[in-house]
Tab-separated table of C-alpha atoms and ligand atoms in Angstrom:
chain	number	residue	atom	x	y	z
A	1	MET	CA	-6.920	176.325	186.174
A	2	THR	CA	-4.791	176.078	182.541
A	3	ARG	CA	-1.299	174.117	183.821
A	4	ALA	CA	0.299	177.157	182.780
A	5	THR	CA	-0.897	178.258	186.246
A	6	VAL	CA	0.183	175.539	188.178
A	7	ASP	CA	3.212	175.772	187.177
A	8	ASP	CA	3.382	179.634	188.452
A	9	LEU	CA	2.697	178.191	192.121
A	10	GLU	CA	4.842	179.386	194.735
A	11	ILE	CA	4.446	178.707	198.195
A	12	SER	CA	5.102	181.274	200.907
A	13	LEU	CA	8.086	181.444	202.632
A	14	PRO	CA	7.346	184.282	205.039
A	15	ARG	CA	4.420	181.226	205.948
A	16	LEU	CA	7.038	178.806	206.369
A	17	ARG	CA	9.241	180.329	208.526
A	18	ALA	CA	6.707	181.808	211.326
A	19	ARG	CA	5.907	178.014	211.750
A	20	LEU	CA	9.632	177.006	211.375
A	21	ASP	CA	10.510	179.815	213.896
A	22	ALA	CA	7.035	179.254	216.177
A	23	LEU	CA	8.139	175.274	216.328
A	24	ALA	CA	11.251	176.087	217.249
A	25	GLU	CA	10.585	177.397	220.806
A	26	LEU	CA	9.001	174.661	221.782
A	27	GLY	CA	11.703	172.838	223.122
A	28	ALA	CA	13.913	175.562	222.387
A	29	ILE	CA	18.020	175.556	223.317
A	30	GLU	CA	20.824	177.165	224.072
A	31	GLY	CA	22.554	178.166	220.466
A	32	GLY	CA	18.808	178.594	218.578
A	33	GLY	CA	18.883	174.779	218.957
A	34	CYS	CA	15.690	171.961	220.039
A	35	ALA	CA	15.354	169.417	222.749
A	36	ARG	CA	12.105	167.466	221.421
A	37	LEU	CA	13.040	164.039	221.965
A	38	ALA	CA	10.569	161.290	220.829
A	39	LEU	CA	7.326	161.505	222.812
A	40	THR	CA	8.481	163.875	225.698
A	41	ASP	CA	6.535	166.490	227.118
A	42	ASP	CA	8.125	168.688	224.721
A	43	ASP	CA	7.158	166.846	221.289
A	44	ARG	CA	3.713	166.716	222.504
A	45	LEU	CA	4.155	169.828	222.744
A	46	GLY	CA	5.314	170.319	218.776
A	47	ARG	CA	3.275	167.114	217.789
A	48	ASP	CA	-0.070	169.912	219.440
A	49	LEU	CA	0.937	172.574	217.174
A	50	VAL	CA	1.467	170.993	214.043
A	51	VAL	CA	-1.901	168.841	214.347
A	52	SER	CA	-2.941	172.834	215.132
A	53	TRP	CA	-1.934	173.927	211.899
A	54	MET	CA	-3.282	171.216	210.074
A	55	ARG	CA	-6.776	171.480	211.585
A	56	ASP	CA	-6.895	175.074	211.006
A	57	LEU	CA	-6.128	174.024	206.844
A	58	GLY	CA	-8.978	171.317	207.076
A	59	LEU	CA	-7.321	168.267	206.763
A	60	ARG	CA	-8.323	165.352	207.626
A	61	ILE	CA	-6.248	164.341	210.920
A	62	ASP	CA	-5.155	160.612	211.137
A	63	VAL	CA	-3.420	159.116	214.206
A	64	ASP	CA	-1.921	155.724	213.422
A	65	GLU	CA	-1.589	153.195	216.391
A	66	ILE	CA	2.409	154.042	216.670
A	67	GLY	CA	1.191	158.109	216.633
A	68	ASN	CA	2.410	158.819	213.274
A	69	VAL	CA	-0.014	161.844	212.186
A	70	VAL	CA	-0.946	162.175	208.433
A	71	GLY	CA	-3.296	165.085	207.805
A	72	THR	CA	-4.453	164.914	204.153
A	73	TRP	CA	-6.530	166.515	201.961
A	74	PRO	CA	-9.537	166.520	200.558
A	75	PRO	CA	-10.390	165.643	204.006
A	76	GLU	CA	-13.654	163.017	202.531
A	77	ARG	CA	-10.881	161.010	200.214
A	78	THR	CA	-9.806	158.321	201.235
A	79	ASP	CA	-7.935	156.782	197.671
A	80	ALA	CA	-3.826	155.738	198.186
A	81	PRO	CA	-2.459	159.983	199.046
A	82	VAL	CA	0.290	161.724	196.992
A	83	MET	CA	2.119	162.131	200.615
A	84	THR	CA	5.324	164.710	202.100
A	85	GLY	CA	6.393	164.770	206.349
A	86	SER	CA	9.236	164.046	207.773
A	87	HIS	CA	10.019	164.539	211.772
A	88	ILE	CA	9.725	166.303	214.018
A	89	ASP	CA	11.557	164.531	217.221
A	90	THR	CA	15.050	166.119	217.493
A	91	VAL	CA	17.795	164.659	218.719
A	92	ALA	CA	19.384	165.826	223.049
A	93	THR	CA	21.165	168.956	221.330
A	94	GLY	CA	19.214	169.061	217.615
A	95	GLY	CA	19.233	171.645	215.579
A	96	ARG	CA	15.370	173.196	214.413
A	97	PHE	CA	15.130	172.273	210.895
A	98	ASP	CA	16.032	168.404	210.794
A	99	GLY	CA	12.779	166.878	209.582
A	100	THR	CA	10.676	169.869	210.511
A	101	LEU	CA	11.298	171.595	207.382
A	102	GLY	CA	9.787	169.049	205.546
A	103	VAL	CA	6.411	169.234	207.562
A	104	LEU	CA	6.405	172.104	208.045
A	105	ALA	CA	7.073	172.255	203.727
A	106	GLY	CA	4.167	169.898	203.402
A	107	ILE	CA	1.829	172.051	205.224
A	108	GLU	CA	2.727	175.681	202.999
A	109	VAL	CA	2.381	173.049	200.418
A	110	LEU	CA	-0.955	171.986	201.316
A	111	GLU	CA	-2.243	176.030	202.265
A	112	THR	CA	-0.933	176.408	198.817
A	113	VAL	CA	-3.172	173.844	196.775
A	114	ILE	CA	-5.777	174.684	198.841
A	115	THR	CA	-6.472	178.092	198.547
A	116	SER	CA	-5.387	177.834	195.063
A	117	GLY	CA	-8.216	175.365	194.140
A	118	VAL	CA	-5.844	173.392	191.587
A	119	GLU	CA	-8.154	170.239	191.307
A	120	LEU	CA	-5.858	166.485	192.322
A	121	ALA	CA	-5.956	163.448	190.849
A	122	HIS	CA	-4.794	161.872	193.748
A	123	PRO	CA	-5.320	163.435	197.165
A	124	LEU	CA	-2.272	164.863	199.684
A	125	ALA	CA	-0.739	164.259	202.078
A	126	VAL	CA	1.615	165.547	205.226
A	127	ALA	CA	2.834	163.688	207.687
A	128	PHE	CA	5.283	163.506	210.863
A	129	PHE	CA	6.296	159.964	211.552
A	130	THR	CA	7.235	159.113	215.556
A	131	ASP	CA	10.578	158.706	216.597
A	132	GLU	CA	12.598	159.344	213.458
A	133	GLU	CA	15.542	159.751	215.592
A	134	GLY	CA	16.179	156.782	217.750
A	135	SER	CA	18.376	158.434	220.398
A	136	ARG	CA	15.761	157.942	222.792
A	137	PHE	CA	13.586	154.588	221.383
A	138	ALA	CA	16.540	152.826	219.201
A	139	PRO	CA	16.123	151.672	215.908
A	140	ASP	CA	15.991	155.481	213.801
A	141	MET	CA	13.003	155.884	211.831
A	142	LEU	CA	10.258	153.599	213.805
A	143	GLY	CA	7.198	155.497	213.577
A	144	SER	CA	7.540	154.232	209.667
A	145	LEU	CA	9.383	151.739	209.512
A	146	VAL	CA	6.294	150.369	211.719
A	147	PHE	CA	4.191	152.769	209.210
A	148	ALA	CA	5.829	150.727	206.202
A	149	GLY	CA	5.522	146.890	207.729
A	150	GLY	CA	9.387	146.933	208.662
A	151	MET	CA	8.660	145.683	212.516
A	152	SER	CA	5.787	144.930	213.943
A	153	LEU	CA	3.225	147.608	216.002
A	154	GLU	CA	3.769	145.192	218.962
A	155	ASP	CA	7.833	145.004	218.637
A	156	GLY	CA	7.413	148.731	218.401
A	157	LEU	CA	5.289	149.702	221.432
A	158	ALA	CA	7.891	147.894	223.624
A	159	VAL	CA	11.001	148.911	222.570
A	160	ARG	CA	12.359	150.707	225.455
A	161	ALA	CA	14.252	154.012	225.623
A	162	VAL	CA	17.510	155.243	227.626
A	163	ASP	CA	15.550	155.945	230.477
A	164	GLY	CA	13.829	152.804	230.227
A	165	ALA	CA	10.467	154.364	229.456
A	166	LEU	CA	8.367	151.992	227.372
A	167	LEU	CA	7.415	153.681	224.244
A	168	GLY	CA	3.118	152.477	223.982
A	169	GLU	CA	3.262	154.222	227.660
A	170	GLU	CA	4.945	157.356	225.907
A	171	LEU	CA	2.106	157.522	223.387
A	172	ILE	CA	-0.395	157.001	225.894
A	173	ARG	CA	0.765	159.385	228.226
A	174	ILE	CA	0.859	162.191	225.623
A	175	GLY	CA	-1.884	161.744	223.602
A	176	TYR	CA	-0.531	159.977	220.435
A	177	ALA	CA	-1.600	156.222	220.866
A	178	GLY	CA	-4.510	156.558	217.381
A	179	PRO	CA	-6.662	154.780	216.168
A	180	GLN	CA	-5.669	153.869	212.396
A	181	PRO	CA	-4.112	150.278	211.990
A	182	CYS	CA	0.432	150.214	211.469
A	183	PRO	CA	1.372	148.657	208.569
A	184	ALA	CA	-0.830	151.783	206.449
A	185	ARG	CA	-2.430	151.473	203.313
A	186	PRO	CA	0.661	152.629	201.330
A	187	PRO	CA	0.529	155.763	199.968
A	188	HIS	CA	0.527	156.523	196.096
A	189	ALA	CA	4.283	157.949	196.164
A	190	TYR	CA	5.306	159.701	199.110
A	191	VAL	CA	8.091	162.718	198.492
A	192	GLU	CA	10.424	164.129	201.438
A	193	LEU	CA	11.817	167.677	201.710
A	194	HIS	CA	14.659	167.816	204.018
A	195	ILE	CA	18.221	169.298	204.470
A	196	GLU	CA	21.629	167.939	203.368
A	197	GLN	CA	23.507	167.754	206.898
A	198	GLY	CA	26.449	167.337	204.924
A	199	PRO	CA	28.500	169.594	202.885
A	200	VAL	CA	28.529	168.205	199.623
A	201	LEU	CA	25.096	171.034	198.038
A	202	GLU	CA	26.842	174.137	200.053
A	203	ALA	CA	30.577	173.524	198.617
A	204	GLU	CA	29.562	172.729	194.918
A	205	ALA	CA	26.831	175.328	195.473
A	206	VAL	CA	24.575	173.867	194.069
A	207	THR	CA	20.753	174.470	195.921
A	208	ILE	CA	18.787	171.136	195.164
A	209	GLY	CA	19.987	167.592	195.380
A	210	ALA	CA	17.980	165.330	194.139
A	211	VAL	CA	18.971	162.533	196.570
A	212	THR	CA	19.368	158.805	194.843
A	213	GLY	CA	19.172	156.557	198.191
A	214	VAL	CA	20.170	156.102	201.730
A	215	GLN	CA	23.500	154.780	202.757
A	216	GLY	CA	23.468	150.831	205.027
A	217	ILE	CA	23.288	151.818	208.427
A	218	SER	CA	24.210	149.690	211.658
A	219	TRP	CA	23.603	150.179	215.209
A	220	THR	CA	25.237	148.394	218.557
A	221	GLU	CA	25.209	148.734	221.812
A	222	LEU	CA	28.125	147.289	223.971
A	223	THR	CA	28.189	145.822	227.226
A	224	ILE	CA	31.855	145.537	228.214
A	225	ILE	CA	32.230	144.252	231.940
A	226	GLY	CA	35.150	144.699	233.761
A	227	GLN	CA	35.743	144.650	237.528
A	228	SER	CA	35.830	147.417	239.224
A	229	ASN	CA	38.662	148.392	241.402
A	230	HIS	CA	40.972	150.656	243.393
A	231	ALA	CA	42.692	153.514	240.796
A	232	GLY	CA	45.325	153.856	243.673
A	233	THR	CA	46.239	150.332	244.167
A	234	THR	CA	45.608	147.634	241.130
A	235	PRO	CA	48.708	147.328	239.504
A	236	MET	CA	48.183	148.260	235.694
A	237	SER	CA	48.897	144.535	234.755
A	238	MET	CA	45.456	143.513	236.906
A	239	ARG	CA	43.196	145.664	235.517
A	240	HIS	CA	40.068	144.333	234.037
A	241	ASP	CA	38.782	147.756	232.906
A	242	ALA	CA	36.304	148.986	231.795
A	243	GLY	CA	36.889	152.225	230.921
A	244	TYR	CA	39.479	151.350	228.869
A	245	ALA	CA	38.034	148.926	227.057
A	246	ALA	CA	35.369	151.701	225.978
A	247	ALA	CA	38.566	154.047	224.606
A	248	GLU	CA	40.061	151.210	222.574
A	249	VAL	CA	36.835	150.230	220.912
A	250	ALA	CA	36.420	154.153	219.886
A	251	SER	CA	39.915	154.039	218.775
A	252	PHE	CA	39.381	151.118	217.053
A	253	VAL	CA	36.300	152.351	214.827
A	254	ARG	CA	38.164	155.454	213.614
A	255	ARG	CA	40.866	153.376	212.166
A	256	LEU	CA	38.138	151.002	210.992
A	257	ALA	CA	36.465	153.685	208.931
A	258	ALA	CA	39.854	155.170	207.610
A	259	ASP	CA	41.442	152.034	206.944
A	260	MET	CA	38.537	151.353	204.791
A	261	GLY	CA	37.812	154.180	203.096
A	262	SER	CA	35.802	157.156	202.037
A	263	PRO	CA	32.520	156.254	202.116
A	264	GLN	CA	33.064	154.329	205.436
A	265	VAL	CA	31.841	156.480	208.504
A	266	ALA	CA	31.936	154.809	211.911
A	267	THR	CA	31.057	156.652	215.871
A	268	VAL	CA	31.111	156.033	219.122
A	269	GLY	CA	28.189	158.643	220.015
A	270	ARG	CA	27.507	157.184	223.924
A	271	ILE	CA	30.157	155.986	226.499
A	272	GLU	CA	28.667	155.399	229.685
A	273	LEU	CA	30.554	154.452	232.676
A	274	HIS	CA	29.846	152.940	235.862
A	275	PRO	CA	30.688	153.968	238.694
A	276	ASN	CA	32.242	156.899	237.063
A	277	LEU	CA	34.215	158.016	239.482
A	278	VAL	CA	37.566	159.502	239.636
A	279	ASN	CA	39.595	156.558	241.952
A	280	VAL	CA	37.829	153.889	240.977
A	281	VAL	CA	38.396	151.360	237.624
A	282	ALA	CA	34.942	151.204	235.822
A	283	ALA	CA	33.581	147.938	235.883
A	284	ARG	CA	31.054	148.473	233.058
A	285	ALA	CA	30.785	150.735	230.301
A	286	THR	CA	27.675	150.643	228.132
A	287	ILE	CA	28.823	152.230	224.289
A	288	THR	CA	27.475	152.720	220.841
A	289	VAL	CA	28.878	152.323	217.488
A	290	ASP	CA	27.499	153.669	214.288
A	291	LEU	CA	28.515	152.249	210.932
A	292	ARG	CA	27.486	153.230	208.311
A	293	ASN	CA	27.916	152.817	204.015
A	294	THR	CA	26.574	153.105	200.804
A	295	ASP	CA	27.352	149.825	200.330
A	296	GLU	CA	26.103	146.142	201.326
A	297	GLU	CA	28.682	144.279	201.792
A	298	LEU	CA	30.843	146.517	203.243
A	299	VAL	CA	28.436	146.839	205.851
A	300	GLY	CA	29.002	143.540	207.081
A	301	VAL	CA	32.328	143.776	206.327
A	302	ALA	CA	32.347	146.812	209.047
A	303	GLU	CA	30.282	145.466	211.759
A	304	ARG	CA	32.432	141.687	211.543
A	305	ARG	CA	35.763	143.002	211.772
A	306	LEU	CA	34.034	145.636	214.550
A	307	PHE	CA	32.736	142.312	216.299
A	308	GLU	CA	36.342	140.404	215.254
A	309	PHE	CA	37.985	142.851	217.376
A	310	CYS	CA	35.824	143.102	220.342
A	311	ASP	CA	36.734	139.144	220.785
A	312	GLU	CA	40.339	139.397	220.889
A	313	LEU	CA	39.908	142.820	223.294
A	314	ALA	CA	37.940	140.924	225.446
A	315	GLU	CA	39.995	138.416	225.570
A	316	ARG	CA	42.993	140.523	226.215
A	317	GLU	CA	41.873	142.404	228.759
A	318	GLY	CA	39.652	139.678	231.184
A	319	VAL	CA	36.523	141.231	230.184
A	320	SER	CA	33.011	140.575	228.874
A	321	ILE	CA	31.644	141.861	225.712
A	322	GLU	CA	27.627	141.713	224.965
A	323	ARG	CA	26.798	143.233	222.032
A	324	ARG	CA	22.870	144.311	220.993
A	325	SER	CA	22.216	145.149	217.492
A	326	LEU	CA	19.668	148.828	217.597
A	327	ALA	CA	19.440	149.099	214.365
A	328	ARG	CA	20.434	147.212	210.846
A	329	PHE	CA	18.891	148.876	207.566
A	330	ALA	CA	20.761	147.861	204.225
A	331	PRO	CA	20.818	151.125	201.838
A	332	VAL	CA	18.182	152.023	200.074
A	333	ASP	CA	18.082	153.262	196.169
A	334	PHE	CA	15.063	155.776	195.826
A	335	ASP	CA	12.916	156.007	192.653
A	336	GLU	CA	14.031	156.482	189.935
A	337	ARG	CA	11.210	158.349	188.054
A	338	VAL	CA	11.415	160.299	191.033
A	339	ILE	CA	14.933	161.490	191.600
A	340	ALA	CA	13.916	162.203	187.360
A	341	LEU	CA	10.969	164.088	188.240
A	342	VAL	CA	12.869	165.881	191.229
A	343	GLU	CA	15.685	167.175	188.974
A	344	GLU	CA	13.724	168.065	185.964
A	345	ILE	CA	11.274	170.463	188.173
A	346	ALA	CA	14.818	172.183	189.999
A	347	ARG	CA	16.195	172.686	186.286
A	348	ALA	CA	12.618	173.888	185.020
A	349	ARG	CA	12.750	177.226	188.542
A	350	GLY	CA	15.955	177.820	186.914
A	351	LEU	CA	17.787	175.954	190.307
A	352	SER	CA	21.116	174.222	189.990
A	353	THR	CA	20.646	170.292	191.397
A	354	ARG	CA	22.669	166.970	191.684
A	355	ARG	CA	22.039	163.193	192.849
A	356	LEU	CA	23.823	162.446	195.868
A	357	PRO	CA	23.142	159.459	198.518
A	358	SER	CA	21.968	160.521	201.733
A	359	GLY	CA	24.428	160.045	204.662
A	360	ALA	CA	21.398	160.319	207.119
A	361	GLY	CA	18.559	158.250	207.953
A	362	HIS	CA	15.246	159.270	206.764
A	363	ASP	CA	11.934	158.449	206.710
A	364	ALA	CA	11.993	158.295	203.216
A	365	GLN	CA	13.746	154.851	203.019
A	366	MET	CA	11.396	153.396	204.916
A	367	LEU	CA	8.197	154.750	202.783
A	368	ALA	CA	10.531	152.923	199.616
A	369	ARG	CA	9.500	149.426	201.248
A	370	VAL	CA	6.197	150.800	199.911
A	371	CYS	CA	5.728	153.001	197.375
A	372	PRO	CA	7.385	155.149	195.007
A	373	ALA	CA	9.461	157.183	197.229
A	374	GLY	CA	12.466	160.235	196.676
A	375	MET	CA	13.951	163.520	198.579
A	376	VAL	CA	14.620	167.194	197.814
A	377	PHE	CA	17.808	167.986	199.687
A	378	VAL	CA	18.817	171.684	200.716
A	379	PRO	CA	22.414	173.304	201.705
A	380	SER	CA	22.905	173.214	205.233
A	381	VAL	CA	25.602	176.314	206.672
A	382	ARG	CA	29.003	174.308	206.844
A	383	GLY	CA	27.457	170.791	206.237
A	384	ILE	CA	26.462	171.557	210.072
A	385	SER	CA	23.023	169.061	211.481
A	386	HIS	CA	22.261	167.342	214.814
A	387	ASN	CA	24.113	171.038	216.496
A	388	PRO	CA	22.198	173.876	217.199
A	389	ALA	CA	23.866	175.621	215.266
A	390	GLU	CA	22.180	173.690	211.969
A	391	LEU	CA	21.169	176.576	208.935
A	392	THR	CA	20.010	176.313	206.304
A	393	ALA	CA	19.448	180.073	203.859
A	394	ASP	CA	16.066	181.345	203.309
A	395	ALA	CA	16.441	181.344	199.261
A	396	ASP	CA	17.102	177.543	199.811
A	397	LEU	CA	14.339	176.764	202.474
A	398	GLU	CA	12.770	178.623	199.591
A	399	ALA	CA	13.977	176.595	196.909
A	400	GLY	CA	12.917	173.715	198.106
A	401	ALA	CA	9.472	173.911	199.034
A	402	ASN	CA	8.418	175.847	195.925
A	403	VAL	CA	10.317	172.004	194.322
A	404	LEU	CA	9.063	170.652	196.636
A	405	LEU	CA	5.445	171.493	195.438
A	406	HIS	CA	5.789	170.916	192.068
A	407	VAL	CA	7.101	167.427	192.293
A	408	LEU	CA	3.880	166.847	194.253
A	409	LEU	CA	1.698	168.804	192.437
A	410	ARG	CA	3.197	166.690	188.875
A	411	LEU	CA	2.100	163.839	190.803
A	412	ALA	CA	-0.586	164.508	192.212
A	413	THR	CA	-2.238	165.544	189.090
A	414	ASP	CA	-0.934	162.492	187.082
A	415	GLU	CA	-4.244	160.621	186.566
A	416	ARG	CA	-1.878	157.519	186.224
B	1	GLV	C1	18.724	160.089	211.575
B	1	GLV	O1	18.741	161.070	211.723
B	1	GLV	C2	20.200	159.089	211.318
B	1	GLV	O2	20.527	159.495	212.897
B	1	GLV	O3	20.623	159.572	210.827
B	2	MN	MN1	15.631	163.666	210.025
B	3	MN	MN1	18.628	164.088	212.501
């Protein structure tokens, strides 16, 4: 096959769409979204379907000890592959594109390459990683973190879900505790296609984002212990109200982000009160704080200010506040050669492109620890994500998958 013929290859949008639609039926929720929390029965159904597609293509399928699944072409090749992928788990109120686009576009790219007969210097692989979302088992990107050696297998298997389940036991239960060792051998390179999940590309009418890196993230769970008491008889001055303290933290983090300014963001996404009754002062509140910034030092500043506020609040309200770190990842820079290659391929295909950092966490940031890594973003309609209404236009899905195809082809046909 000549270079020119290789450059003309295109993915099939109808095939990609058909797989996106079929996967979206598993764990479907109202509004067109999906609930496939990591290692639940619906996640298993999703995994089984994606594995069946990998098998149909004749890929070698490897499942590792933390449940990551890698499909490789040609199946007999065991040297380091040029890898793509993402995740198929979702948040409980997720959309149909977050993660699944990267995995299913990867499968589509492999199908295009296999049917074209193009000769590869490096094998190609498509992976889906366990528990990228982290909303059932923290931290997020757990499977790719263990894959890249950033967390021991033992620690990963011992993580408890918010519902009390043990990650290692859930992997066995759904049949995805595989034999391949983790950490894994590093790929030759890793490139992931993902929806932007933010508003920048749409606002600027740009089709392809060349992702420069991922911002730093800090997740803390706070357990606030007060005293339950009668809502009618307890004078306001005598309360140790865990619910009130939780609300104070939520309003503090909003002020903190405003005070620090962009790009600092801060979110209280989960509040659980006990006993959670109309006429009882709450005895206990468990809440989560998500802090993110592109500057590592500023992530530290935000954390310190939060913790100081908690100490002062505990003293003032006569409650105790325990902290547990759920996730802490420094900002990551992607490989300059991969970023430039994404831009070059987009331009060569007549697509508008710009560089931008990622606000969301991604498996690519873990792979960046062990190999040259990068990402391709496509626009999210109205910047909406982690919401059933998540949407990316067909033309953008097609453009993104074609850029992924040619970035991967360039890397996999280059002898280096
Ligand atoms: C992963 O989806 C994240 O929270 O960024
Ligand atoms: Mn994702
Ligand atoms: Mn997500």
